[in-house]
mmCIF file of C-alpha atoms in Angstrom:
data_model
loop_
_atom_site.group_PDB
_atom_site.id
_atom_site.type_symbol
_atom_site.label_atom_id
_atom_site.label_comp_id
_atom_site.label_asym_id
_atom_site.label_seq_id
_atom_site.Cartn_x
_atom_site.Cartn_y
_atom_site.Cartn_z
ATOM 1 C CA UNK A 1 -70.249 212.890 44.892
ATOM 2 C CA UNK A 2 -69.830 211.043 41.386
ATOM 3 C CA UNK A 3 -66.649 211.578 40.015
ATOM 4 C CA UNK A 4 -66.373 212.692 36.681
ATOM 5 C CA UNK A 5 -64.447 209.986 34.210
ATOM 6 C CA UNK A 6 -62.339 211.805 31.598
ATOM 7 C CA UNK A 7 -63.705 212.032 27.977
ATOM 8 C CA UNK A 8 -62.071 211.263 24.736
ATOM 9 C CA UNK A 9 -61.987 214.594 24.152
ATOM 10 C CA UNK A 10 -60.585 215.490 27.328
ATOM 11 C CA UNK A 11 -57.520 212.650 26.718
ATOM 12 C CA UNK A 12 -56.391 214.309 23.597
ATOM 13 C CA UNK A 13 -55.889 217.104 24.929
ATOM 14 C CA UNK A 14 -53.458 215.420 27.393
ATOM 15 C CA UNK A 15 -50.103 215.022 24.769
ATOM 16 C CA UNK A 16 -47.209 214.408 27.608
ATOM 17 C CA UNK A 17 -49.776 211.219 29.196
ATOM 18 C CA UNK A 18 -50.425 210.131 25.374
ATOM 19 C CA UNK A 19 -46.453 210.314 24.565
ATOM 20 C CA UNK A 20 -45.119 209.160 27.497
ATOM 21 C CA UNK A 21 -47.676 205.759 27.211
ATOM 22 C CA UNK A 22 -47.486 205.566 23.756
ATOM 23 C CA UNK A 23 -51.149 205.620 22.973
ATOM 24 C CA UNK A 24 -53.342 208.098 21.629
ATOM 25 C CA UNK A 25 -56.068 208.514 21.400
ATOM 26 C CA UNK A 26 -57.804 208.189 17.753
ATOM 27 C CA UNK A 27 -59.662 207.247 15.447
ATOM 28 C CA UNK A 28 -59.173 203.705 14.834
ATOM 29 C CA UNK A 29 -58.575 202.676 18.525
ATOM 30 C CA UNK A 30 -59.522 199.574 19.645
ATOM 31 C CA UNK A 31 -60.918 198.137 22.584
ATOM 32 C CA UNK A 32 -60.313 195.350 24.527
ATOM 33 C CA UNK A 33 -61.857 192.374 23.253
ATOM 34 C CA UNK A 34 -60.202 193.401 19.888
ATOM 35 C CA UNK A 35 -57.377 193.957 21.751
ATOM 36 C CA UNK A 36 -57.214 190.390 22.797
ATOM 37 C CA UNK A 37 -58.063 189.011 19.614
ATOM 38 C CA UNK A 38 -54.836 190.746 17.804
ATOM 39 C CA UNK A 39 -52.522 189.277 20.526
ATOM 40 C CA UNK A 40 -54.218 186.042 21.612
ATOM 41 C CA UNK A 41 -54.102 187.687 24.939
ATOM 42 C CA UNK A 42 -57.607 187.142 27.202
ATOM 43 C CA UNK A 43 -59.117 190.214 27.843
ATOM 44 C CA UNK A 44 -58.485 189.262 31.964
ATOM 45 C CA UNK A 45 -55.078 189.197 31.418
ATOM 46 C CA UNK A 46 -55.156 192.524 29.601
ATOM 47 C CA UNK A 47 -57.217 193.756 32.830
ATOM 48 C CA UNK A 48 -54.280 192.775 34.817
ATOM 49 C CA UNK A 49 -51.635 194.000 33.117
ATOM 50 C CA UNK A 50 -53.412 197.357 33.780
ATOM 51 C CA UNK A 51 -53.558 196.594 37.400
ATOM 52 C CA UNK A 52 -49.903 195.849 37.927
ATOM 53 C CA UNK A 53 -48.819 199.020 35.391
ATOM 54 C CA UNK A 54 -47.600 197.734 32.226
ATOM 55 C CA UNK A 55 -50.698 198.375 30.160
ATOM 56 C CA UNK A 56 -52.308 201.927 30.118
ATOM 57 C CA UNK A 57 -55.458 201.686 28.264
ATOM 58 C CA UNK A 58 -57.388 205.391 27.787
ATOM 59 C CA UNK A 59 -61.133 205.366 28.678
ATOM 60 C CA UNK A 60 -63.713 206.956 26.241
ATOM 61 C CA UNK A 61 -66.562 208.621 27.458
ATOM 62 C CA UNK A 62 -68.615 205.531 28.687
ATOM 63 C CA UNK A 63 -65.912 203.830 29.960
ATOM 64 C CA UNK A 64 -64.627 201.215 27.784
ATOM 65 C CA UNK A 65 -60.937 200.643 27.702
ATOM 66 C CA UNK A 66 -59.562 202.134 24.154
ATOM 67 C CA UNK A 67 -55.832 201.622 23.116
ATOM 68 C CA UNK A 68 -53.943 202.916 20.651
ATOM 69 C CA UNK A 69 -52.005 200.307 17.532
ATOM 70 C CA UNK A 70 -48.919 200.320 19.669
ATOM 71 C CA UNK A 71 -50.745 198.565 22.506
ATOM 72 C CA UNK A 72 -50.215 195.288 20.152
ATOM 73 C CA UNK A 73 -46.433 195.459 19.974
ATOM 74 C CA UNK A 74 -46.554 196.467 23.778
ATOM 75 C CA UNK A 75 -48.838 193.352 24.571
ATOM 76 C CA UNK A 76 -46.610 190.722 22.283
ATOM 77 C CA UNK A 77 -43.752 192.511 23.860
ATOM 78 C CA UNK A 78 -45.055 191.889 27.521
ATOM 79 C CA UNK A 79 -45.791 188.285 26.723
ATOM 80 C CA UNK A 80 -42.023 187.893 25.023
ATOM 81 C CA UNK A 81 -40.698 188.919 28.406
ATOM 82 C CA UNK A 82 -42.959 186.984 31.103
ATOM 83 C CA UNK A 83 -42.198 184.081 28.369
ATOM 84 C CA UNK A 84 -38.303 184.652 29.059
ATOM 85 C CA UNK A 85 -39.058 184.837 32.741
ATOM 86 C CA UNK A 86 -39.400 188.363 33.387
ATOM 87 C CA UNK A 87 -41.944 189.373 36.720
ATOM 88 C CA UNK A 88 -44.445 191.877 35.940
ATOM 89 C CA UNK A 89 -42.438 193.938 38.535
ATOM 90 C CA UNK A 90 -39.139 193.617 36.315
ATOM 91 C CA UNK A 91 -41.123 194.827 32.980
ATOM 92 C CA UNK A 92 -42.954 197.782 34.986
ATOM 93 C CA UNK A 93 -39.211 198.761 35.651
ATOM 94 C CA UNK A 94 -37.779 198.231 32.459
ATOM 95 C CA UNK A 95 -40.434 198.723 29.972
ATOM 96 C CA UNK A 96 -40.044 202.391 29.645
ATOM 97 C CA UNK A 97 -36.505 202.032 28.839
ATOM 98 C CA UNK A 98 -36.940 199.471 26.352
ATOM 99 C CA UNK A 99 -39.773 201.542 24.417
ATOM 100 C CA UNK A 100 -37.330 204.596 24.484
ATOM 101 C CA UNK A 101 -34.449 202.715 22.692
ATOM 102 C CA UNK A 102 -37.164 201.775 20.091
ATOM 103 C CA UNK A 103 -37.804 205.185 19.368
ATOM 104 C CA UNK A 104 -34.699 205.943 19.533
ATOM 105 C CA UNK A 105 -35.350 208.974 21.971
ATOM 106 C CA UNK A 106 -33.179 209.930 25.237
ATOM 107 C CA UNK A 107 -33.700 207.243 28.026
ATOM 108 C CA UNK A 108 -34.539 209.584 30.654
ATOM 109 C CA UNK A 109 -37.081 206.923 31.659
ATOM 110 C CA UNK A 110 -34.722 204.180 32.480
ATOM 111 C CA UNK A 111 -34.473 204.334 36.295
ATOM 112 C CA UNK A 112 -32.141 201.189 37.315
ATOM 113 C CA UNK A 113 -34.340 198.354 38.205
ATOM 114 C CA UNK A 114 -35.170 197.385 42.087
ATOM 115 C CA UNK A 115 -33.676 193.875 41.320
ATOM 116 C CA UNK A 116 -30.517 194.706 39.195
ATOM 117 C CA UNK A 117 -29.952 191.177 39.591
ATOM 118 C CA UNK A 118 -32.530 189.586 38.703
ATOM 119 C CA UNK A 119 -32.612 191.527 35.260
ATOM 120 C CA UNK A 120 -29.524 190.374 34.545
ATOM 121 C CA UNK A 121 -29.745 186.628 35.356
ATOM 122 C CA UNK A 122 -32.967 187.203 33.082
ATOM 123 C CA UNK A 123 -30.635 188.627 30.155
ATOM 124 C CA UNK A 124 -28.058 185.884 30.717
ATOM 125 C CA UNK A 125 -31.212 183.231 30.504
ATOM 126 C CA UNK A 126 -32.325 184.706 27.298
ATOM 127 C CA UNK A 127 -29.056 184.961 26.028
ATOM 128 C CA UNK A 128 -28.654 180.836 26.975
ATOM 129 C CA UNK A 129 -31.963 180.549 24.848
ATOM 130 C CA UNK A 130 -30.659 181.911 21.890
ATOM 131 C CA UNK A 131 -27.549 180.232 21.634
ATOM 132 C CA UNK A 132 -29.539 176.822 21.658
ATOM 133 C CA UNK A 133 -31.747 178.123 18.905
ATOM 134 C CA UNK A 134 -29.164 179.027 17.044
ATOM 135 C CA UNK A 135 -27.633 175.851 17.318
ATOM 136 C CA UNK A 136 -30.522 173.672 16.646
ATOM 137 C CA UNK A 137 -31.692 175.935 14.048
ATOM 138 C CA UNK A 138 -28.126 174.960 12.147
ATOM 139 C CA UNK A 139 -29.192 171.669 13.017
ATOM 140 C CA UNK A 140 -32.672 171.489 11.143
ATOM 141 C CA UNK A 141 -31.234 173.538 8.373
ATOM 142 C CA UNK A 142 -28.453 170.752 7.848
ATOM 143 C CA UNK A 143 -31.145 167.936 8.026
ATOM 144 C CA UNK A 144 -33.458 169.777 6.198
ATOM 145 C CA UNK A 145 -30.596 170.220 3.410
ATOM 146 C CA UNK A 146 -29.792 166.672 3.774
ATOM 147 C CA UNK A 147 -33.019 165.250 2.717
ATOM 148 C CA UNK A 148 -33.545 167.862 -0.112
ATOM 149 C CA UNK A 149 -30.401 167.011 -1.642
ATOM 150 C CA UNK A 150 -31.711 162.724 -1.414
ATOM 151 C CA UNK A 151 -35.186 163.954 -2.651
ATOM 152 C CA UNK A 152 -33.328 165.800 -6.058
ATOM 153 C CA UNK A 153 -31.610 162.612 -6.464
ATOM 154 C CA UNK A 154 -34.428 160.045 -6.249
ATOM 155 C CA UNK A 155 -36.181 158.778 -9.223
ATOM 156 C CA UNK A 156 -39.456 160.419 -9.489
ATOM 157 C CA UNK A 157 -42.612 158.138 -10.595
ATOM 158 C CA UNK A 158 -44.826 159.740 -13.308
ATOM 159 C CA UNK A 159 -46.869 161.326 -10.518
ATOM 160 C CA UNK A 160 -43.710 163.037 -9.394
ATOM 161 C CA UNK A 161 -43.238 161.705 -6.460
ATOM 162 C CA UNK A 162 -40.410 159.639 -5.589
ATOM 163 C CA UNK A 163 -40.630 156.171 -6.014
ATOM 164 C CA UNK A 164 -38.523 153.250 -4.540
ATOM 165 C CA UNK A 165 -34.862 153.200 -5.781
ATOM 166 C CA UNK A 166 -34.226 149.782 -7.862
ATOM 167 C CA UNK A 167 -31.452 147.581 -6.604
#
């Protein structure tokens, strides 16, 4: 017996799947290879990211994968946290949470995370990260500074670029 794939149609009638994924269906959904070329993300790795749970694309009537706009910032979001060292386990757990503080909505999806632990270490590594940008960004703007300030003083050739200073 051939089961029957849902339609387009069908999805948007389904509001609580649409809302609690954050994609609906619509005009102006993409699929995935334009997926992938919005995010820089190959369209295998958008495949698995819908095999381990953290991507929910909709399927249109002949099957091709279809996601809503907020599929980017979900994607770029993903990649932000594997980058920091997140598991795909750890965002399954935590995305839901994190999308409901962006809407600003009750957080009746944030279940406490399997590896409590792990999460945090994660938020303490991140939190390492950004103090050493910060620093070193301090430290480019000084430099940068530095050499704008010897560049105004130079003596500028008629091309108006600075030429050698005279001894």
């Amino acid at each position: 017996m051939k089961v029957k794939r849902p339609t387009v149609s069908r999805l948007r009638c389904d509001g609580e799947a649409h809302r609690l994924h954050g994609f609906p269906v619509k005009e102006g959904d993409v699929k995935i290879g334009d997926l992938a070329a919005k995010t820089g993300v190959a369209p295998r790795l958008l495949r698995y990211y819908e095999e381990v749970g953290i991507l929910h694309p909709f399927r249109s009537g002949n099957g091709y994968r279809t996601y809503g706009e907020p599929a980017v910032d979900r994607v770029l979001q993903i990649r932000e946290l594997l980058d920091a060292g997140f598991t795909t386990e750890m965002i399954r757990e935590i995305l839901p949470c994190l999308e409901a503080e962006k809407e600003q909505t009750e957080a009746a999806a944030c279940r406490p995370a399997k590896d409590l632990d792990g999460v945090r270490r994660q938020l303490s590594s991140i939190e390492r990260r950004i103090d050493v940008l910060q620093r070193n960004r301090h430290a480019i703007e000084i430099y940068l500074r530095a050499w704008e300030d010897a560049m105004a003083a130079a003596p500028t050739g008629a091309d108006g670029v600075p030429g050698p200073v005279a001894e």
